[in-house]
Amino acid sequence: MSSSLRARTSTRPGQPAPERATGRGARAVIARLVLGSSAILFIELVLIRWLGSNVLHLSYFTNFVLLGSFLGIGMGFLISRKSWSILPLSSVLLMLLVLAVQLFPIRLNRSGSDIIYFTSASPSGLPAWIVLPAVFVVVAALMAGPGEVVGRCFGQLDALTCYRWDLIGSLLGIGLFTLLSFLRAPSVVWGMIAAVMLVALNQRGFKVVTAISGAGLILVLLAESITAGVSWSPYYKVQTWGHRSWDGATLVAISVNGIPHQVMAPADWILAQSAPTYQQYRVPYERTNSLRLDNVLVVGAGSGSDVAIALSKGAKHVDAVDIDPRLVQIGVRRNPDRAYADPRVTVHINDGRAFLQSTDATYDLILFALPDSLALVNGASQIRLESFLFTDRALRTAYEHLKPSGVFAMYNAYRQPWLIDRLAETAAAAFGHRPCVDQTASRRAVITVAVDPANQKCAAPYAPPSEVVSPATDDRPFLYYKGGAIPAMYLWALAGIMLITLLTVRLLGGSFRSMRSYFDLFFMGAAFLLLETKNIATFALLFGTTWLVNALVFGGVLVIVLAAVETTRKFRTPPLPVVWGTIVASLVMAYVIDPAWLLSWPFWPRLLLACVVGFLPIYLANIAFAKRFAATEHAQSAFAINLLGSILGGCLEYGALVTGYRNLLIVVGVLYLLAFVLTPKRDGALVTV
């Protein structure tokens, strides 16, 4: 979450600030502020999760919802200066948005070559160039209501006191959402909580309208939640259904976020099929001269079919790793071979890369079994759940966990031929010799490589083209990005976001000239969001892309920001020039310490150093922010500029495709340098605060 200005609000620049609440009135304002901030974080996370699961374009553009939320909060702060209110519309807009998504479902069109995603679905519904801007605008409008509540509260209390309670409310919101993710609560529960929050925030005269629209929201989500076979994991909306195949076998199909994902069938039936879809399951066992199966690792175990096949081939022990507990649970209950009930199987709910880095076991066979996640890590617009599994270092780690006679294999349906060549060359670099590559119809391929090249039995030598895309790395884990310029559709979309933001801020906030004294806050907002993105990527690499790691990073950032605010409130901190100097020093330290150096460290030392390196710049930057924030007089204009910077930071995040995540720190440093240069001297903020 951006370190957006939560400042005291005055009606117009040049007018006196409103009177501050005291005593019981202040406590009531704090309670409303905490509820409003909790609602902002909770509803924002719910929208990212639910819309990403139902609007398939958003499965790969989650930051559209995030940036729309930022804009909405800023709109709310600007509206809080005015006599009218947008809050009563929030519940109505939320209900209409959910209803529209259910009535007009979207299927992903993957026909273009410039899209950085992987899987397929039948194209239908409105095109992305209509859906994405519409979602962005509607999300911004409905989030303006809770933002307005918080903005009005900021006008009644001391600035840093408001910021403190705003952060506490934000922590409560993210904690509630994390708890519901842990419990795998259905969407109707999310809707009920959001509806209750909005009813509680509205004034008495609008509670009936808000309650009616909230009831409509709950009914729509209830219909979804009671649909046969629908459930929620921490990552997806999951749906299962069973049917019989042409030769009588009972199959159980699983789709996630509306995309066909897995099929459970008896292992013997799968191995007997001649269709290209099923050949991939046999090939890893056929491309070696000798293969022991004393210890097998299956990454992407899912509902258990690959595990059942390994057992049918004689595996004595299988470590089954999958990031999604719900898919494994479905496998436990419905897999026809009951693979997870077999005493030879040990289940690990974990990120595949994180498991490889943490285990000391060695294996006869390691399978990367269809590990395509169909989801992005929240807060990082181009990191998928499996991104760090296919980097050069990841395959080298797999090599290091194989026995001398061991074999590694990965298989999937690949959208482009260059993906197959890229992965084959990555495997060749990791193992020191070329793998076997078996390609079938529908872009399916199996890449098999043995530790000992003499143990390989390839159907035909792998002959890569003259130019192969270089391997993905831990710093640039973008397997499905071919390189070169950022695709045009991304640039057009981001330009549209900035244009909408500029027009909105100009319409509600007045002339930009009146905001020029806060241009330093513009760059602080952009820098902070990029810094947060870099931390999400680093912690995902070091500890896995699981939902829990992601939630802890978001929560940790809020705790560090709160610590910076409390430091500024209770202690005399150095002048701003000194603080800026420490920020630069901390960024240099973060740049010099390559996260890859920490991968081999034990968990607790790795966590400690990662927190110091990642959170120290955030702590220092927010001390500078709090000091500058305390010196502002007209918070609406300052907030609008800071918000615009946050949205720019979200757009600049796509630059990681070209620069890599480590070099984002250079961009962050430049942005903070500009903020330092532009900090007004006449406010006395640079010297005396």
XYZ file of C-alpha atoms in Angstrom:
689
model
C 0.000 0.000 0.000
C 1.272 3.477 -0.837
C 2.363 5.816 1.933
C -0.405 8.120 0.818
C -0.913 11.373 2.660
C -3.432 11.040 5.430
C -3.328 14.666 6.451
C -5.538 17.180 8.192
C -7.903 18.692 5.664
C -8.839 22.309 5.174
C -11.586 23.568 2.950
C -9.355 25.514 0.554
C -5.734 26.616 0.478
C -5.465 29.867 2.393
C -8.455 29.202 4.654
C -8.061 28.217 8.324
C -8.165 24.569 9.231
C -11.359 23.274 10.853
C -11.589 22.890 14.598
C -10.120 19.745 16.072
C -12.240 17.234 17.951
C -11.399 16.631 21.597
C -12.382 14.211 24.349
C -15.294 11.924 23.510
C -15.636 13.534 20.088
C -12.041 12.677 19.256
C -12.572 9.063 20.270
C -15.616 8.868 17.987
C -13.601 10.294 15.113
C -10.804 7.783 15.745
C -13.305 4.908 15.757
C -14.768 6.065 12.451
C -11.297 6.577 11.020
C -10.206 3.068 11.969
C -13.384 1.584 10.459
C -12.951 3.613 7.271
C -9.289 2.619 6.859
C -10.120 -1.032 7.535
C -12.862 -0.875 4.925
C -10.480 0.630 2.366
C -7.906 -2.151 2.737
C -10.443 -4.950 3.038
C -12.576 -3.913 0.063
C -9.475 -3.219 -2.041
C -8.098 -6.716 -1.398
C -11.504 -8.293 -1.986
C -11.841 -6.497 -5.319
C -8.356 -7.581 -6.415
C -9.131 -11.178 -5.486
C -12.723 -11.477 -6.702
C -12.398 -9.501 -9.921
C -9.174 -11.310 -10.782
C -11.009 -14.614 -10.392
C -14.043 -13.658 -12.480
C -12.771 -11.154 -15.063
C -10.071 -13.142 -16.777
C -8.330 -10.114 -18.224
C -7.649 -9.051 -14.625
C -5.975 -12.341 -13.784
C -2.981 -10.853 -15.567
C -3.564 -7.143 -14.909
C -4.283 -7.079 -11.163
C -2.682 -3.678 -10.722
C -5.586 -2.104 -12.625
C -7.686 -2.695 -9.520
C -4.868 -1.580 -7.203
C -4.270 1.660 -9.088
C -8.005 2.263 -9.394
C -8.208 1.949 -5.622
C -5.435 4.514 -5.178
C -7.257 6.928 -7.436
C -10.521 6.334 -5.581
C -8.978 7.042 -2.183
C -7.525 10.257 -3.553
C -10.884 11.238 -5.024
C -12.432 10.637 -1.621
C -9.955 12.949 0.077
C -10.618 15.675 -2.468
C -14.380 15.224 -2.140
C -14.095 15.418 1.658
C -13.454 19.162 1.263
C -16.822 19.628 -0.393
C -20.382 19.813 0.861
C -21.639 16.812 -1.122
C -20.839 13.130 -0.578
C -20.148 10.154 -2.809
C -20.243 7.630 0.032
C -23.875 6.499 -0.486
C -23.001 5.422 -4.036
C -20.203 3.071 -2.992
C -22.463 0.207 -1.967
C -24.621 0.647 -5.072
C -21.598 0.679 -7.379
C -20.131 -2.374 -5.670
C -23.367 -4.302 -6.128
C -23.719 -3.232 -9.782
C -20.099 -4.119 -10.537
C -20.471 -7.620 -9.102
C -23.800 -8.108 -10.879
C -22.391 -6.946 -14.236
C -19.441 -9.313 -13.946
C -21.774 -12.228 -13.250
C -24.162 -11.359 -16.083
C -21.470 -10.695 -18.683
C -18.662 -13.204 -18.074
C -15.297 -12.652 -19.742
C -13.068 -15.254 -21.334
C -9.421 -14.514 -21.965
C -8.303 -13.899 -25.545
C -4.725 -15.100 -25.841
C -4.480 -14.871 -29.620
C -2.010 -11.970 -29.578
C 1.724 -12.497 -29.190
C 2.365 -9.430 -27.030
C 0.620 -10.626 -23.886
C 2.838 -11.756 -21.044
C 0.707 -14.627 -19.828
C 0.555 -18.267 -20.574
C -2.612 -20.344 -20.604
C -5.576 -20.488 -22.944
C -9.311 -19.992 -22.879
C -12.014 -19.428 -25.467
C -12.327 -15.722 -26.300
C -15.709 -14.254 -25.520
C -17.268 -11.202 -23.917
C -16.149 -7.616 -24.210
C -12.558 -6.923 -25.320
C -9.850 -5.953 -22.846
C -9.648 -2.364 -24.116
C -13.222 -1.849 -22.906
C -13.218 -4.026 -19.794
C -10.005 -2.789 -18.197
C -10.746 0.971 -18.316
C -14.331 0.322 -17.174
C -13.151 -1.681 -14.177
C -10.536 0.955 -13.357
C -13.097 3.780 -13.379
C -15.805 1.908 -11.443
C -13.325 0.721 -8.793
C -12.065 4.278 -8.377
C -15.600 5.622 -8.002
C -16.715 3.077 -5.401
C -13.474 3.357 -3.393
C -13.951 7.128 -3.231
C -16.661 6.612 -0.604
C -14.490 5.046 2.113
C -11.720 7.459 1.095
C -14.066 10.365 1.742
C -14.821 9.035 5.231
C -11.138 8.889 6.105
C -10.547 12.312 4.556
C -13.242 13.955 6.680
C -11.784 12.335 9.804
C -8.379 13.742 8.950
C -9.869 17.210 9.107
C -10.793 16.782 12.757
C -7.597 15.498 14.388
C -3.882 16.184 14.434
C -2.235 15.001 11.222
C 0.181 12.397 12.596
C -2.428 11.112 15.044
C -4.749 10.526 12.103
C -2.010 8.841 10.129
C -1.265 6.575 13.090
C -4.861 5.362 13.434
C -5.230 5.092 9.685
C -2.324 2.644 9.621
C -3.798 0.684 12.517
C -7.093 0.443 10.653
C -5.255 -0.678 7.517
C -3.533 -3.426 9.504
C -6.902 -4.599 10.795
C -8.270 -4.684 7.255
C -5.418 -6.736 5.863
C -5.498 -8.997 8.936
C -9.200 -9.709 8.403
C -8.689 -10.534 4.746
C -5.729 -12.777 5.584
C -7.824 -14.649 8.132
C -10.583 -15.237 5.571
C -7.978 -16.463 3.065
C -6.660 -18.900 5.654
C -10.196 -20.150 6.326
C -10.917 -20.287 2.552
C -14.159 -18.431 3.146
C -16.555 -18.177 0.174
C -17.155 -14.888 -1.591
C -20.502 -14.337 0.105
C -18.665 -13.890 3.424
C -16.468 -11.209 1.877
C -19.566 -9.482 0.530
C -21.352 -9.594 3.883
C -18.421 -7.987 5.680
C -18.000 -5.304 3.000
C -21.734 -4.538 3.080
C -21.778 -4.222 6.878
C -18.769 -1.899 6.780
C -20.403 0.373 4.214
C -23.698 0.471 6.123
C -21.832 1.376 9.316
C -19.932 4.175 7.559
C -22.996 5.821 5.990
C -25.018 8.484 7.713
C -28.462 7.590 9.023
C -30.366 9.032 6.060
C -28.558 6.751 3.602
C -28.376 3.534 5.608
C -31.550 2.104 4.021
C -30.254 2.567 0.464
C -26.871 1.173 1.448
C -28.478 -1.788 3.213
C -30.655 -2.608 0.181
C -27.716 -2.520 -2.230
C -25.664 -4.505 0.284
C -28.396 -7.143 0.397
C -28.321 -7.293 -3.401
C -24.555 -7.758 -3.297
C -24.898 -10.609 -0.802
C -27.564 -12.347 -2.915
C -25.406 -12.213 -6.051
C -22.406 -13.621 -4.213
C -24.575 -16.195 -2.446
C -25.684 -17.522 -5.828
C -22.030 -17.894 -6.779
C -21.084 -19.484 -3.452
C -23.791 -22.175 -3.553
C -23.114 -23.131 -7.169
C -22.301 -26.833 -7.309
C -18.588 -27.505 -7.192
C -17.518 -23.902 -6.493
C -15.030 -23.255 -3.693
C -12.214 -20.832 -2.969
C -8.546 -21.405 -2.373
C -6.167 -18.633 -1.246
C -5.416 -18.070 -4.949
C -8.388 -19.062 -7.108
C -12.066 -19.585 -7.529
C -12.118 -23.363 -8.008
C -14.866 -25.364 -9.693
C -15.066 -29.129 -10.081
C -17.391 -31.415 -11.984
C -17.353 -35.060 -12.957
C -18.137 -36.798 -16.224
C -17.507 -40.086 -17.980
C -15.063 -40.373 -20.849
C -15.752 -42.166 -24.098
C -14.476 -45.509 -22.772
C -16.293 -45.350 -19.466
C -13.691 -43.986 -17.065
C -14.969 -41.381 -14.622
C -13.014 -38.138 -14.884
C -13.133 -35.168 -12.519
C -12.346 -31.829 -14.177
C -11.079 -28.814 -12.266
C -11.132 -25.223 -13.507
C -9.677 -22.225 -11.710
C -10.734 -18.641 -12.358
C -12.864 -19.967 -15.215
C -9.970 -21.691 -17.033
C -9.710 -25.500 -17.408
C -6.791 -26.497 -15.191
C -6.595 -30.152 -14.168
C -8.312 -33.487 -14.798
C -8.330 -36.342 -12.320
C -8.485 -39.817 -13.841
C -7.139 -43.272 -12.916
C -3.399 -43.479 -13.541
C -3.760 -46.666 -15.591
C -6.346 -44.960 -17.812
C -4.096 -41.920 -18.355
C -1.091 -44.049 -19.275
C -3.164 -46.099 -21.740
C -4.294 -43.074 -23.740
C -2.660 -42.296 -27.081
C -3.870 -38.688 -27.378
C -1.102 -36.014 -27.249
C -2.661 -34.591 -24.089
C -1.717 -37.734 -22.175
C 1.603 -38.649 -23.794
C 3.448 -36.148 -21.616
C 2.792 -38.242 -18.511
C 4.675 -41.259 -19.932
C 7.638 -39.606 -21.601
C 9.777 -38.781 -18.496
C 9.866 -42.482 -17.637
C 10.805 -43.482 -21.208
C 13.745 -41.132 -21.860
C 16.303 -42.780 -19.581
C 18.320 -45.967 -19.847
C 17.947 -46.678 -16.141
C 15.740 -44.936 -13.622
C 15.389 -45.819 -9.970
C 12.374 -44.415 -8.171
C 13.389 -44.695 -4.537
C 12.660 -41.000 -3.955
C 10.577 -38.816 -6.274
C 9.675 -35.129 -6.093
C 6.563 -33.831 -7.867
C 6.291 -30.036 -7.971
C 2.810 -28.976 -8.998
C 1.234 -32.095 -7.527
C -2.220 -30.493 -7.571
C -5.025 -32.994 -7.336
C -2.672 -35.960 -7.421
C -2.677 -37.479 -10.915
C 1.094 -37.090 -11.440
C 1.700 -38.542 -7.978
C -0.528 -41.530 -8.762
C 1.379 -42.157 -12.003
C 4.719 -42.092 -10.145
C 3.358 -44.629 -7.661
C 2.089 -46.828 -10.488
C 5.619 -46.763 -11.940
C 6.983 -48.148 -8.676
C 8.019 -45.063 -6.681
C 8.905 -45.994 -3.110
C 8.467 -42.470 -1.772
C 7.017 -39.290 -3.280
C 7.276 -35.748 -1.957
C 4.183 -34.046 -3.405
C 4.529 -30.245 -3.414
C 1.788 -27.811 -4.356
C 1.197 -24.185 -3.446
C -2.593 -24.503 -3.275
C -4.114 -26.350 -0.286
C -7.571 -26.498 -1.877
C -6.403 -28.375 -4.975
C -4.642 -30.903 -2.777
C -7.746 -31.214 -0.607
C -9.827 -31.978 -3.709
C -7.272 -34.624 -4.645
C -7.468 -36.167 -1.188
C -11.245 -36.477 -1.462
C -11.823 -37.271 -5.129
C -8.713 -38.619 -6.820
C -9.713 -42.099 -8.044
C -6.358 -43.618 -7.104
C -6.388 -42.090 -3.606
C -2.749 -41.168 -4.121
C -2.567 -38.859 -1.110
C -3.783 -41.623 1.201
C -0.834 -43.807 0.185
C 1.741 -44.064 3.027
C 4.522 -43.619 0.450
C 3.397 -40.013 -0.181
C 4.318 -36.938 1.862
C 2.383 -33.768 1.052
C 3.971 -30.313 1.300
C 1.851 -27.186 0.871
C 4.544 -24.811 -0.279
C 6.007 -22.900 -3.167
C 8.049 -25.327 -5.288
C 11.162 -23.149 -5.397
C 10.983 -22.483 -1.663
C 10.710 -26.224 -0.987
C 13.765 -26.989 -3.109
C 15.763 -24.328 -1.295
C 14.782 -25.624 2.140
C 15.124 -29.394 1.746
C 18.277 -31.496 2.106
C 16.727 -34.493 0.328
C 18.055 -35.849 -2.947
C 15.883 -37.487 -5.584
C 15.961 -40.042 -8.353
C 13.345 -38.095 -10.286
C 12.166 -34.484 -10.062
C 9.048 -33.567 -12.025
C 7.781 -30.060 -12.673
C 4.280 -31.280 -13.471
C 2.229 -28.646 -15.292
C 3.080 -25.892 -12.775
C 1.238 -23.040 -14.486
C -0.406 -21.011 -11.750
C -2.868 -18.862 -13.749
C -2.416 -16.130 -11.135
C -0.141 -13.215 -10.316
C 1.368 -12.322 -6.968
C -0.615 -9.438 -5.476
C 1.336 -6.209 -5.618
C 3.700 -7.385 -8.346
C 2.114 -7.025 -11.741
C 4.418 -9.412 -13.620
C 5.361 -12.081 -11.061
C 3.292 -15.230 -11.345
C 3.101 -17.794 -8.579
C 5.514 -20.054 -10.482
C 7.820 -17.374 -11.925
C 10.830 -18.206 -9.732
C 10.492 -21.922 -10.520
C 11.803 -21.571 -14.078
C 14.837 -19.328 -13.673
C 18.369 -20.469 -14.398
C 19.203 -20.694 -10.695
C 16.025 -22.668 -9.960
C 16.912 -25.390 -12.471
C 20.439 -25.446 -11.104
C 18.927 -25.987 -7.646
C 16.911 -28.904 -9.032
C 20.129 -30.355 -10.484
C 21.812 -30.110 -7.072
C 18.979 -32.130 -5.485
C 19.314 -35.075 -7.877
C 21.269 -38.236 -7.221
C 24.107 -39.115 -9.660
C 21.686 -41.305 -11.614
C 18.821 -38.825 -11.239
C 16.531 -37.350 -13.900
C 14.685 -34.049 -14.171
C 11.618 -33.469 -16.354
C 9.079 -30.716 -16.921
C 6.056 -30.747 -19.169
C 3.215 -28.465 -20.119
C 1.353 -26.916 -23.036
C 3.440 -23.952 -24.186
C 1.878 -21.046 -26.049
C 4.865 -20.204 -28.246
C 7.649 -22.387 -29.748
C 10.320 -20.028 -28.391
C 9.189 -20.882 -24.854
C 10.096 -24.520 -25.419
C 13.510 -23.561 -26.787
C 14.100 -21.145 -23.917
C 13.327 -23.744 -21.265
C 15.390 -26.389 -23.047
C 18.402 -24.073 -23.154
C 17.887 -23.177 -19.488
C 17.969 -26.889 -18.639
C 21.051 -27.374 -20.822
C 22.889 -24.600 -18.991
C 21.941 -26.013 -15.586
C 22.911 -29.627 -16.364
C 25.850 -28.992 -18.666
C 24.421 -30.850 -21.678
C 21.349 -30.773 -23.890
C 18.063 -32.351 -22.774
C 15.588 -34.525 -24.635
C 12.713 -32.476 -26.040
C 9.521 -34.266 -27.084
C 6.929 -32.088 -28.773
C 3.392 -33.178 -29.503
C 0.331 -31.420 -30.852
C -1.188 -28.353 -29.204
C 2.256 -26.930 -28.325
C 2.778 -29.605 -25.703
C 6.339 -30.505 -24.852
C 8.281 -32.638 -22.399
C 11.837 -31.611 -21.508
C 13.835 -34.404 -19.888
C 17.472 -34.268 -18.791
C 19.598 -36.638 -16.714
C 22.508 -35.775 -14.467
C 24.581 -38.244 -16.469
C 24.107 -37.642 -20.218
C 24.736 -41.341 -20.823
C 21.507 -42.026 -18.970
C 19.429 -40.095 -21.523
C 17.603 -41.863 -24.345
C 16.303 -39.128 -26.631
C 13.945 -39.869 -29.494
C 15.827 -37.289 -31.583
C 18.636 -34.824 -30.752
C 17.420 -31.437 -29.615
C 18.391 -28.824 -32.193
C 17.742 -25.290 -30.943
C 17.343 -22.449 -33.441
C 20.242 -20.113 -34.042
C 18.803 -17.559 -31.621
C 17.258 -18.635 -28.335
C 15.838 -16.232 -25.769
C 18.227 -16.140 -22.814
C 17.085 -17.872 -19.605
C 14.881 -16.106 -17.095
C 16.800 -15.060 -13.983
C 15.893 -14.448 -10.363
C 16.172 -10.724 -11.023
C 14.081 -10.958 -14.197
C 11.820 -13.974 -13.630
C 9.622 -13.217 -16.642
C 9.546 -16.556 -18.426
C 6.774 -15.532 -20.812
C 8.359 -12.194 -21.765
C 10.512 -12.517 -24.854
C 12.387 -9.301 -24.214
C 12.773 -6.047 -26.109
C 10.378 -3.166 -25.638
C 7.427 -3.294 -23.260
C 4.400 -4.438 -25.316
C 2.388 -1.567 -26.776
C -0.894 -2.613 -25.177
C 0.660 -2.270 -21.725
C 1.987 1.190 -22.555
C -1.363 2.356 -23.914
C -3.160 1.010 -20.848
C -0.761 2.710 -18.432
C -0.949 5.977 -20.370
C -4.725 5.791 -20.087
C -4.486 5.321 -16.323
C -2.279 8.387 -15.964
C -4.577 10.469 -18.192
C -7.670 9.517 -16.187
C -5.816 10.279 -12.971
C -4.666 13.707 -14.171
C -8.154 14.672 -15.312
C -9.724 13.491 -12.054
C -7.247 15.318 -9.831
C -7.616 18.474 -11.942
C -11.421 18.297 -11.799
C -11.714 17.686 -8.063
C -8.530 19.289 -6.765
C -8.257 22.491 -8.751
C -5.296 23.800 -10.718
C -1.981 22.012 -10.562
C -0.287 25.350 -9.945
C -1.887 25.457 -6.502
C -0.290 22.069 -5.768
C 3.250 22.857 -6.901
C 4.553 23.262 -3.365
C 3.902 19.529 -2.903
C 5.660 18.238 -6.000
C 8.239 16.596 -3.735
C 5.422 14.409 -2.403
C 4.662 13.337 -5.961
C 8.079 11.717 -6.242
C 7.905 10.317 -2.712
C 4.681 8.501 -3.600
C 6.136 7.051 -6.797
C 9.354 5.979 -5.070
C 7.568 4.310 -2.181
C 5.358 2.174 -4.400
C 8.358 1.008 -6.432
C 10.229 0.227 -3.218
C 7.307 -1.837 -1.974
C 7.185 -3.718 -5.286
C 10.892 -4.520 -5.038
C 10.364 -5.923 -1.536
C 7.485 -8.116 -2.690
C 9.701 -9.573 -5.426
C 12.622 -10.120 -3.038
C 10.569 -11.852 -0.346
C 8.817 -13.983 -2.971
C 12.234 -15.182 -4.146
C 13.614 -15.806 -0.664
C 10.549 -17.342 0.986
C 8.131 -18.340 -1.774
C 5.207 -16.810 -3.633
C 2.611 -18.160 -1.212
C -0.344 -16.038 -0.146
C 0.933 -16.028 3.439
C 4.351 -14.625 2.508
C 2.622 -11.958 0.411
C 0.270 -11.012 3.256
C 3.147 -10.831 5.739
C 5.083 -8.503 3.419
C 2.104 -6.159 3.077
C 1.499 -6.279 6.809
C 5.196 -5.792 7.528
C 5.312 -2.692 5.344
C 2.377 -1.180 7.253
C 4.003 -2.005 10.600
C 7.261 -0.350 9.506
C 5.390 2.740 8.310
C 3.566 2.869 11.655
C 6.903 2.558 13.476
C 8.246 5.501 11.462
C 5.211 7.602 12.366
C 5.539 6.730 16.053
C 9.247 7.575 15.945
C 8.446 10.971 14.462
C 5.675 11.610 16.987
C 7.625 10.670 20.101
C 11.260 11.453 19.387
C 13.279 14.276 17.966
C 14.538 13.019 14.635
C 17.444 14.415 12.582
C 16.865 17.212 10.058
C 15.490 16.155 6.694
C 18.821 16.446 4.835
C 20.292 13.892 7.239
C 17.299 11.583 6.816
C 17.587 11.833 3.028
C 21.239 10.859 3.311
C 20.375 7.747 5.333
C 17.746 6.805 2.746
C 20.372 6.906 -0.003
C 22.772 4.843 2.128
C 20.088 2.216 2.808
C 19.235 2.005 -0.901
C 22.913 1.510 -1.738
C 23.084 -1.296 0.829
C 19.965 -2.922 -0.640
C 21.461 -2.709 -4.125
C 24.850 -4.130 -3.141
C 23.397 -7.098 -1.219
C 22.137 -9.425 -3.927
C 19.175 -11.496 -2.616
C 20.678 -14.519 -4.372
C 23.459 -14.502 -1.781
C 20.921 -15.268 0.929
C 19.260 -18.257 -0.729
C 21.604 -20.772 0.896
C 21.332 -19.236 4.369
C 19.288 -20.892 7.143
C 15.760 -19.546 7.459
C 16.061 -17.238 10.474
C 19.326 -15.477 9.505
C 17.945 -15.122 5.969
C 14.710 -13.612 7.304
C 16.541 -11.234 9.642
C 18.863 -9.834 6.977
C 16.061 -9.688 4.393
C 13.944 -7.617 6.799
C 16.814 -5.251 7.579
C 17.757 -4.753 3.937
C 14.176 -4.538 2.693
C 12.471 -2.573 5.450
C 15.200 -0.124 6.497
C 14.730 2.086 3.397
C 10.956 1.999 3.976
C 11.392 3.021 7.617
C 13.726 5.904 6.795
C 11.640 7.058 3.837
C 8.550 7.226 6.023
C 10.371 9.220 8.691
C 11.129 11.736 5.944
C 7.521 11.518 4.800
C 6.142 12.019 8.306
C 8.409 15.029 8.921
C 7.404 16.601 5.631
C 3.788 15.647 6.239
C 3.734 17.390 9.610
C 4.756 20.627 7.875
C 1.896 20.621 5.322
C -0.969 23.051 5.724
C -3.348 22.077 2.920
C -3.587 18.331 2.888
C -6.009 17.907 -0.027
C -3.622 19.405 -2.570
C -0.667 17.566 -1.011
C -2.578 14.284 -1.033
C -3.586 14.666 -4.682
C 0.027 15.117 -5.737
C 1.251 12.265 -3.538
C -1.486 10.005 -4.909
C -0.617 10.872 -8.482
C 2.961 9.908 -7.694
C 1.796 6.570 -6.247
C -0.101 5.787 -9.407
C 2.938 6.742 -11.480
C 4.993 4.363 -9.339
C 2.526 1.586 -10.112
C 2.923 2.296 -13.813
C 6.724 2.455 -13.577
C 6.679 -1.010 -12.032
C 6.364 -2.421 -15.554
C 9.845 -1.076 -16.160
C 11.122 -4.132 -14.247
C 10.495 -6.080 -17.459
C 13.396 -4.136 -18.967
C 15.549 -3.228 -15.961
C 14.996 -6.170 -13.634
C 13.914 -5.723 -10.020
C 17.336 -4.907 -8.629
C 17.736 -1.895 -10.912
C 14.393 -0.548 -9.734
C 16.373 0.610 -6.704
C 18.240 3.034 -8.965
C 14.920 4.449 -10.133
C 13.781 4.669 -6.503
C 16.965 6.547 -5.605
C 16.480 9.036 -8.448
C 12.876 9.649 -7.390
C 13.873 10.291 -3.771
C 16.644 12.602 -4.973
C 14.082 14.615 -6.922
C 11.871 14.724 -3.827
C 14.778 16.090 -1.780
C 15.605 18.758 -4.360
C 11.965 19.843 -4.627
C 11.213 19.996 -0.888
C 10.197 23.639 -0.287
C 12.665 25.603 1.814
C 10.131 28.275 2.711
C 8.095 25.830 4.794
C 11.068 25.352 7.054
C 10.665 21.640 6.536
C 14.212 21.012 5.409
C 15.871 22.471 8.469
C 13.659 22.833 11.465
C 11.116 20.014 11.460
